[in-house]
Coordinates of C-alpha atoms in Angstrom, one line a residue:
M1 CA 14.9 -12.5 -59.4
L2 CA 11.7 -13.9 -57.9
S3 CA 9.4 -12.7 -60.6
E4 CA 8.1 -14.9 -63.4
N5 CA 10.6 -13.2 -65.8
C6 CA 13.6 -14.8 -64.1
H7 CA 14.4 -18.3 -65.1
A8 CA 17.4 -18.8 -62.8
F9 CA 15.3 -20.6 -60.2
S10 CA 12.4 -22.9 -60.2
Q11 CA 9.1 -21.7 -58.7
T12 CA 9.6 -24.0 -55.7
V13 CA 13.0 -22.5 -55.0
K14 CA 11.7 -18.9 -55.5
S15 CA 9.0 -19.6 -52.9
K16 CA 11.5 -20.9 -50.5
I17 CA 13.8 -17.9 -51.0
L18 CA 10.8 -15.5 -50.4
R19 CA 9.9 -17.2 -47.1
Q20 CA 13.6 -17.3 -45.9
M21 CA 13.9 -13.5 -46.6
F22 CA 11.0 -12.8 -44.4
G23 CA 11.6 -15.4 -41.7
V24 CA 8.3 -17.1 -42.5
D25 CA 7.7 -20.9 -42.1
E26 CA 4.8 -22.1 -44.3
N27 CA 5.6 -25.8 -44.8
N28 CA 7.3 -25.6 -48.1
I29 CA 4.4 -24.1 -50.0
T30 CA 5.0 -23.4 -53.6
Y31 CA 3.4 -20.2 -54.8
P32 CA 2.1 -20.5 -58.4
N33 CA 3.1 -16.9 -59.1
I34 CA 5.1 -14.2 -57.4
G35 CA 4.1 -10.8 -58.5
T36 CA 6.6 -7.9 -58.2
Q37 CA 6.1 -4.2 -57.8
V38 CA 9.0 -1.8 -57.6
E39 CA 8.9 1.7 -56.2
S40 CA 5.1 1.6 -55.7
N41 CA 3.9 4.5 -53.4
H42 CA 7.6 5.0 -52.4
I43 CA 7.9 1.4 -51.2
D44 CA 11.0 -0.2 -52.6
I45 CA 9.6 -3.7 -53.4
V46 CA 6.3 -5.4 -52.9
F47 CA 6.0 -9.1 -53.8
T48 CA 2.5 -10.6 -54.1
T49 CA 1.3 -14.2 -53.7
K50 CA -2.1 -15.8 -53.5
Q51 CA -3.0 -19.0 -51.7
N52 CA -6.5 -20.3 -51.1
D53 CA -8.0 -17.0 -52.4
M54 CA -6.0 -15.1 -49.7
M55 CA -3.7 -12.4 -51.0
T56 CA -0.3 -12.0 -49.3
L57 CA 1.9 -8.9 -49.6
W58 CA 5.6 -9.2 -48.9
V59 CA 7.1 -5.7 -48.4
V60 CA 10.8 -4.9 -48.7
E61 CA 12.3 -1.6 -47.6
N62 CA 15.9 -1.6 -48.9
K63 CA 18.5 0.5 -47.1
I64 CA 22.0 0.3 -48.5
K65 CA 23.4 3.8 -48.3
S66 CA 21.2 5.4 -45.7
L67 CA 19.1 4.6 -42.6
E68 CA 15.4 4.8 -42.0
H69 CA 14.1 8.4 -41.7
K70 CA 10.9 10.2 -41.0
V71 CA 8.6 11.2 -43.9
K72 CA 6.4 14.3 -44.4
S73 CA 3.7 12.9 -42.1
G74 CA 6.1 12.8 -39.2
K75 CA 6.1 9.0 -39.2
W76 CA 9.0 6.7 -39.7
Q77 CA 9.2 5.2 -43.1
T78 CA 8.3 1.7 -41.9
E79 CA 5.3 3.1 -40.0
E80 CA 4.1 5.0 -43.1
Y81 CA 4.6 2.1 -45.4
A82 CA 2.9 -0.4 -43.1
D83 CA -0.1 1.9 -42.9
K84 CA -0.3 2.0 -46.7
I85 CA -0.1 -1.8 -47.0
L86 CA -2.8 -2.3 -44.3
Q87 CA -5.1 0.1 -46.2
K88 CA -4.5 -1.8 -49.4
N89 CA -4.6 -5.4 -48.0
G90 CA -6.2 -5.2 -44.6
E91 CA -8.1 -8.4 -45.1
G92 CA -5.0 -10.3 -46.3
V93 CA -1.7 -11.4 -44.9
N94 CA 1.2 -9.0 -44.8
H95 CA 4.9 -9.6 -44.2
F96 CA 7.5 -6.9 -43.8
V97 CA 11.3 -6.9 -44.0
L98 CA 13.9 -4.2 -43.5
L99 CA 17.0 -5.0 -45.6
S100 CA 20.2 -3.2 -44.7
L101 CA 23.9 -3.7 -44.7
T102 CA 24.2 -3.6 -40.9
G103 CA 21.0 -5.3 -39.8
E104 CA 19.1 -2.2 -38.7
D105 CA 15.9 -2.7 -36.7
A106 CA 12.7 -0.9 -38.0
K107 CA 11.5 2.1 -36.1
S108 CA 7.9 0.9 -36.4
N109 CA 6.4 0.0 -33.1
E110 CA 3.0 -1.3 -34.1
I111 CA 3.9 -3.6 -37.0
K112 CA 6.7 -6.1 -36.7
W113 CA 9.4 -5.8 -39.4
H114 CA 11.8 -8.7 -39.9
S115 CA 15.5 -7.5 -40.0
L116 CA 17.6 -8.9 -42.8
K117 CA 21.3 -8.1 -43.4
Y118 CA 22.8 -8.1 -46.9
E119 CA 25.1 -11.0 -45.7
D120 CA 21.9 -13.0 -44.9
L121 CA 20.5 -12.2 -48.3
Y122 CA 23.7 -13.3 -50.0
D123 CA 23.6 -16.6 -48.1
I124 CA 20.0 -17.3 -49.0
F125 CA 20.5 -16.7 -52.8
N126 CA 23.9 -18.3 -52.9
K127 CA 22.6 -21.6 -51.4
A128 CA 19.5 -21.6 -53.5
E129 CA 19.5 -24.4 -56.1
R130 CA 19.8 -23.0 -59.7
A131 CA 17.4 -24.1 -62.4
T132 CA 18.6 -27.1 -64.4
D133 CA 17.1 -26.2 -67.8
D134 CA 20.0 -26.1 -70.2
N135 CA 18.9 -23.3 -72.5
Q136 CA 20.3 -19.9 -73.4
V137 CA 17.8 -17.8 -71.4
T138 CA 18.2 -19.8 -68.2
N139 CA 22.0 -19.8 -68.4
R140 CA 22.0 -16.0 -69.0
H141 CA 19.8 -15.4 -66.0
I142 CA 22.0 -17.5 -63.8
V143 CA 25.0 -15.4 -64.9
I144 CA 23.1 -12.3 -63.9
V145 CA 22.2 -13.7 -60.5
D146 CA 25.8 -14.7 -59.9
E147 CA 27.1 -11.2 -60.9
Y148 CA 24.6 -9.7 -58.5
L149 CA 25.9 -12.0 -55.7
D150 CA 29.5 -11.0 -56.5
S151 CA 28.5 -7.4 -56.0
L152 CA 26.9 -8.2 -52.7
R153 CA 30.0 -10.2 -51.6
N154 CA 32.2 -7.2 -52.5
I155 CA 30.2 -4.9 -50.3
I156 CA 30.1 -7.4 -47.4
D157 CA 33.8 -8.2 -47.6
S158 CA 34.8 -4.6 -47.9
L159 CA 32.8 -3.8 -44.7
Q160 CA 34.4 -6.6 -42.8
K161 CA 37.9 -5.5 -43.8
Y162 CA 37.1 -2.0 -42.6
L163 CA 35.6 -3.2 -39.3
D164 CA 38.6 -5.4 -38.6
S165 CA 41.2 -2.7 -39.5
P166 CA 39.7 0.8 -39.5
E167 CA 43.2 2.3 -39.2
Q168 CA 44.0 1.2 -42.8
Y169 CA 41.1 3.2 -44.3
P170 CA 41.2 6.8 -42.8
Q171 CA 39.6 8.3 -46.0
I172 CA 36.2 6.7 -45.0
F173 CA 36.0 9.4 -42.3
H174 CA 37.1 12.2 -44.7
K175 CA 34.8 14.3 -46.9
L176 CA 36.7 14.0 -50.1
P177 CA 35.8 16.6 -52.8
N178 CA 34.3 15.1 -56.0
R179 CA 37.4 15.9 -57.9
D180 CA 39.4 13.7 -55.6
K181 CA 36.9 10.9 -56.0
E182 CA 37.7 10.9 -59.7
N183 CA 41.3 10.0 -58.9
L184 CA 41.2 7.1 -56.5
D185 CA 44.1 5.0 -57.8
K186 CA 46.4 6.0 -54.9
Y187 CA 44.1 4.3 -52.4
R188 CA 43.6 0.7 -51.4
A189 CA 41.1 -1.3 -53.4
T190 CA 38.6 -1.4 -50.5
T191 CA 38.9 2.4 -50.1
Q192 CA 38.4 2.9 -53.8
F193 CA 35.3 0.7 -53.7
V194 CA 33.7 2.5 -50.7
L195 CA 34.4 6.0 -52.0
S196 CA 33.3 5.4 -55.6
N197 CA 30.0 4.0 -54.3
N198 CA 29.4 6.7 -51.6
L199 CA 29.4 4.1 -48.8
E200 CA 31.4 6.2 -46.3
S201 CA 28.5 7.1 -44.0
I202 CA 27.0 3.6 -43.8
F203 CA 30.5 2.1 -43.1
Q204 CA 30.9 4.7 -40.3
I205 CA 27.5 3.6 -38.9
A206 CA 28.5 0.0 -38.9
L207 CA 31.8 0.8 -37.0
Y208 CA 29.8 2.9 -34.5
H209 CA 27.4 0.1 -33.9
K210 CA 30.3 -2.2 -33.1
I211 CA 32.0 0.3 -30.8
V212 CA 28.8 1.2 -28.9
T213 CA 28.1 -2.5 -28.4
C214 CA 31.5 -2.8 -26.8
I215 CA 31.0 0.3 -24.6
K216 CA 27.6 -1.1 -23.4
S217 CA 29.3 -4.3 -22.3
R218 CA 31.7 -2.3 -20.1
Y219 CA 28.7 -0.8 -18.3
D220 CA 27.1 -4.3 -18.0
G221 CA 23.7 -3.0 -19.1
K222 CA 23.5 -0.5 -16.1
C223 CA 23.7 2.8 -18.0
E224 CA 20.4 4.3 -19.0
D225 CA 21.9 6.4 -21.7
L226 CA 23.2 3.3 -23.5
K227 CA 19.9 1.4 -23.4
E228 CA 18.7 3.2 -26.5
Y229 CA 20.7 4.9 -29.1
N230 CA 20.3 6.0 -32.7
I231 CA 22.9 6.5 -35.4
A232 CA 22.1 9.0 -38.1
G233 CA 23.8 9.4 -41.5
S234 CA 23.1 9.3 -45.2
A235 CA 24.9 9.1 -48.5
R236 CA 24.9 12.9 -48.7
N237 CA 26.6 13.4 -45.3
G238 CA 30.0 11.8 -44.6
D239 CA 29.8 12.2 -40.9
A240 CA 27.5 9.7 -39.1
E241 CA 26.2 10.8 -35.6
I242 CA 25.5 8.7 -32.5
I243 CA 22.6 10.0 -30.5
F244 CA 22.2 8.4 -27.1
K245 CA 19.0 8.0 -25.1
A246 CA 17.3 11.3 -24.4
Q247 CA 15.9 12.1 -21.0
T248 CA 12.9 14.4 -20.5
I249 CA 13.7 17.2 -18.0
G250 CA 10.9 19.7 -18.6
Q251 CA 7.9 20.6 -20.6
V252 CA 6.4 23.7 -22.1
D253 CA 2.7 23.2 -23.1
T254 CA 3.0 20.1 -25.3
D255 CA 6.7 20.5 -26.1
K256 CA 9.0 18.2 -24.1
I257 CA 12.5 19.5 -23.2
T258 CA 15.2 16.8 -23.2
I259 CA 18.8 16.4 -22.5
A260 CA 20.9 13.9 -24.5
I261 CA 24.5 13.0 -25.3
S262 CA 25.7 12.6 -28.9
F263 CA 28.9 12.0 -30.8
Q264 CA 30.0 13.2 -34.2
S265 CA 33.3 14.0 -36.0
G266 CA 35.4 13.3 -32.9
T267 CA 33.3 15.6 -30.7
Y268 CA 30.9 14.7 -27.8
K269 CA 27.9 17.0 -27.3
I270 CA 25.4 17.4 -24.5
A271 CA 22.3 19.2 -25.8
I272 CA 19.2 20.5 -24.1
A273 CA 16.5 21.0 -26.7
A274 CA 12.8 21.1 -27.4
D275 CA 12.9 19.1 -30.6
A276 CA 9.3 19.2 -31.5
A277 CA 9.2 23.0 -31.2
Y278 CA 12.6 23.2 -33.0
Q279 CA 11.1 21.5 -36.0
S280 CA 7.9 23.6 -35.9
N281 CA 9.3 27.0 -37.1
N282 CA 6.9 28.6 -34.6
K283 CA 8.4 31.7 -33.0
D284 CA 6.1 31.6 -29.9
R285 CA 6.9 28.0 -29.2
W286 CA 10.6 28.7 -29.7
D287 CA 10.6 31.6 -27.3
K288 CA 8.7 29.8 -24.6
C289 CA 11.0 26.8 -24.7
L290 CA 14.2 28.7 -25.0
E291 CA 13.2 30.8 -21.9
I292 CA 13.0 27.6 -19.8
I293 CA 16.2 26.1 -21.4
S294 CA 18.1 29.4 -20.8
S295 CA 17.1 29.3 -17.1
Y296 CA 19.0 26.1 -16.6
G297 CA 22.3 28.0 -16.8
I298 CA 24.7 25.5 -18.4
E299 CA 27.1 28.1 -19.8
E300 CA 30.1 26.8 -17.9
K301 CA 33.3 26.3 -19.9
R302 CA 35.5 24.2 -17.7
G303 CA 37.5 21.1 -18.5
G304 CA 37.7 21.8 -22.2
W305 CA 33.9 22.0 -22.7
K306 CA 32.7 24.7 -25.0
F307 CA 29.2 26.4 -24.7
I308 CA 27.2 26.6 -28.0
K309 CA 24.7 29.4 -28.0
P310 CA 21.2 29.0 -29.6
K311 CA 21.4 29.4 -33.4
T312 CA 19.3 32.1 -34.9
G313 CA 16.8 31.0 -37.6
K314 CA 14.1 32.7 -39.6
Y315 CA 11.8 32.9 -36.6
G316 CA 14.3 33.9 -33.9
K317 CA 16.6 31.9 -31.6
K318 CA 16.0 28.1 -31.8
P319 CA 15.2 26.3 -28.6
R320 CA 18.5 24.3 -28.3
V321 CA 21.7 24.9 -26.4
S322 CA 24.7 22.6 -26.0
I323 CA 28.2 22.1 -24.7
T324 CA 30.8 20.2 -26.7
K325 CA 34.2 18.8 -26.3
Q326 CA 36.6 17.4 -28.9
L327 CA 38.3 14.1 -28.1
V328 CA 41.4 14.9 -30.0
N329 CA 42.2 16.8 -33.2
K330 CA 38.7 17.0 -34.7
S331 CA 39.4 16.0 -38.3
K332 CA 42.0 13.3 -37.4
W333 CA 40.6 11.8 -34.2
H334 CA 40.5 8.3 -35.8
E335 CA 43.6 8.3 -37.9
G336 CA 46.2 5.6 -37.1
K337 CA 44.0 4.1 -34.4
I338 CA 43.3 0.4 -34.3
Y339 CA 39.8 -0.7 -33.4
Q340 CA 40.5 -1.2 -29.7
E341 CA 42.1 2.2 -29.4
L342 CA 39.0 3.7 -31.0
V343 CA 36.8 1.9 -28.4
D344 CA 39.0 3.2 -25.5
I345 CA 39.0 6.8 -26.8
M346 CA 35.2 6.9 -27.4
C347 CA 34.5 5.1 -24.1
D348 CA 36.6 7.6 -22.1
G349 CA 34.9 10.4 -23.9
F350 CA 31.5 9.0 -23.1
N351 CA 32.4 8.5 -19.5
E352 CA 33.3 12.2 -19.2
A353 CA 30.2 13.3 -21.1
L354 CA 28.1 11.2 -18.8
E355 CA 29.6 12.8 -15.7
K356 CA 29.2 16.2 -17.2
K357 CA 25.5 15.5 -17.9
K358 CA 25.0 14.4 -14.3
Q359 CA 26.6 17.7 -13.1
I360 CA 24.2 19.6 -15.4
L361 CA 21.2 17.7 -14.0
R362 CA 22.4 18.4 -10.4
L363 CA 22.8 22.1 -11.2
I364 CA 19.2 22.2 -12.7
N365 CA 17.8 20.3 -9.8
S366 CA 19.5 22.6 -7.2
K367 CA 17.0 25.3 -8.1
P368 CA 13.7 24.9 -6.3
E369 CA 11.6 25.7 -9.3
N370 CA 13.2 22.9 -11.3
K371 CA 11.8 19.6 -9.9
I372 CA 12.3 17.8 -13.2
C373 CA 14.1 14.5 -12.6
Y374 CA 14.5 11.7 -10.0
E375 CA 17.7 11.0 -8.1
Q376 CA 18.2 7.6 -9.7
N377 CA 18.4 9.3 -13.1
I378 CA 21.4 11.5 -12.1

């Protein structure tokens, strides 16, 4: 819509839209031409402008059904893409924006990415003045823009309905077989829209963000585990997962051993793992880390907590153990619960998981050989 092929907006308006998308203030400059590259080097969209012989690249990473993930190099997508752009246009100006339904922040630490929600994008384009040329091409392009905005509005409104009344849309937490997705007439219109477009996971993620924000407020910013968290999910997996801040409790060579609380499918988990070793598929590293992890002795099964043994992979037993506890019936933990009830259930479960984690740390620290954490962390 910003390229020279679109006649729905004047060049001045296109330039303003571009700056608003990236949160850039450049004194109402009109760019003579805005180039557009799509899916270049795995980057979703790159706009190009030139001013006073200086090339500027405007990079958009678009996340609608999934979240940012790591690529083959081990870097986060935003880190990898920023590196590519700097290699290409190191002498020029570069702007970066992460576009998502829920306003996710980029994982890149070195390069600043502007965060833009789909609702913000809708407002920018909806308020933009349409071209006044009264001709067939311009009018057709304006119709296309308006149809695109209607689609955005549908996604935004559907999400808000779900966040306001999650109890009315239990299917969003269910993994419906494809054959059931072909017969959605029995569900509400919002449910039909979400399921037919495979938006279940991203809607779960939005709900979890809202709930965790509420839980954080109850701790008044004083809980270390809540100061950082990540929510994982994709269009291929209907169950989003909250992973709270990990704490390092040991090290084997260069592999850090951490403990962390997570939540998925109505179940809280406390896991002790050497994640770097886990991903390496190296038997020697697995064995060394698992020997230390096993020495911590967290196999207790009290209070409804269940011990999960290390899974066996191609190279032996993986360096990860955990204990888990279901909140309520695993598959129906959310059904019939209004938002505040979900907050209370998840907050109570988090409180219990946090206390159990403290018990584990005290157990580990009670052994003279395990001087691995400070008193203020337990």
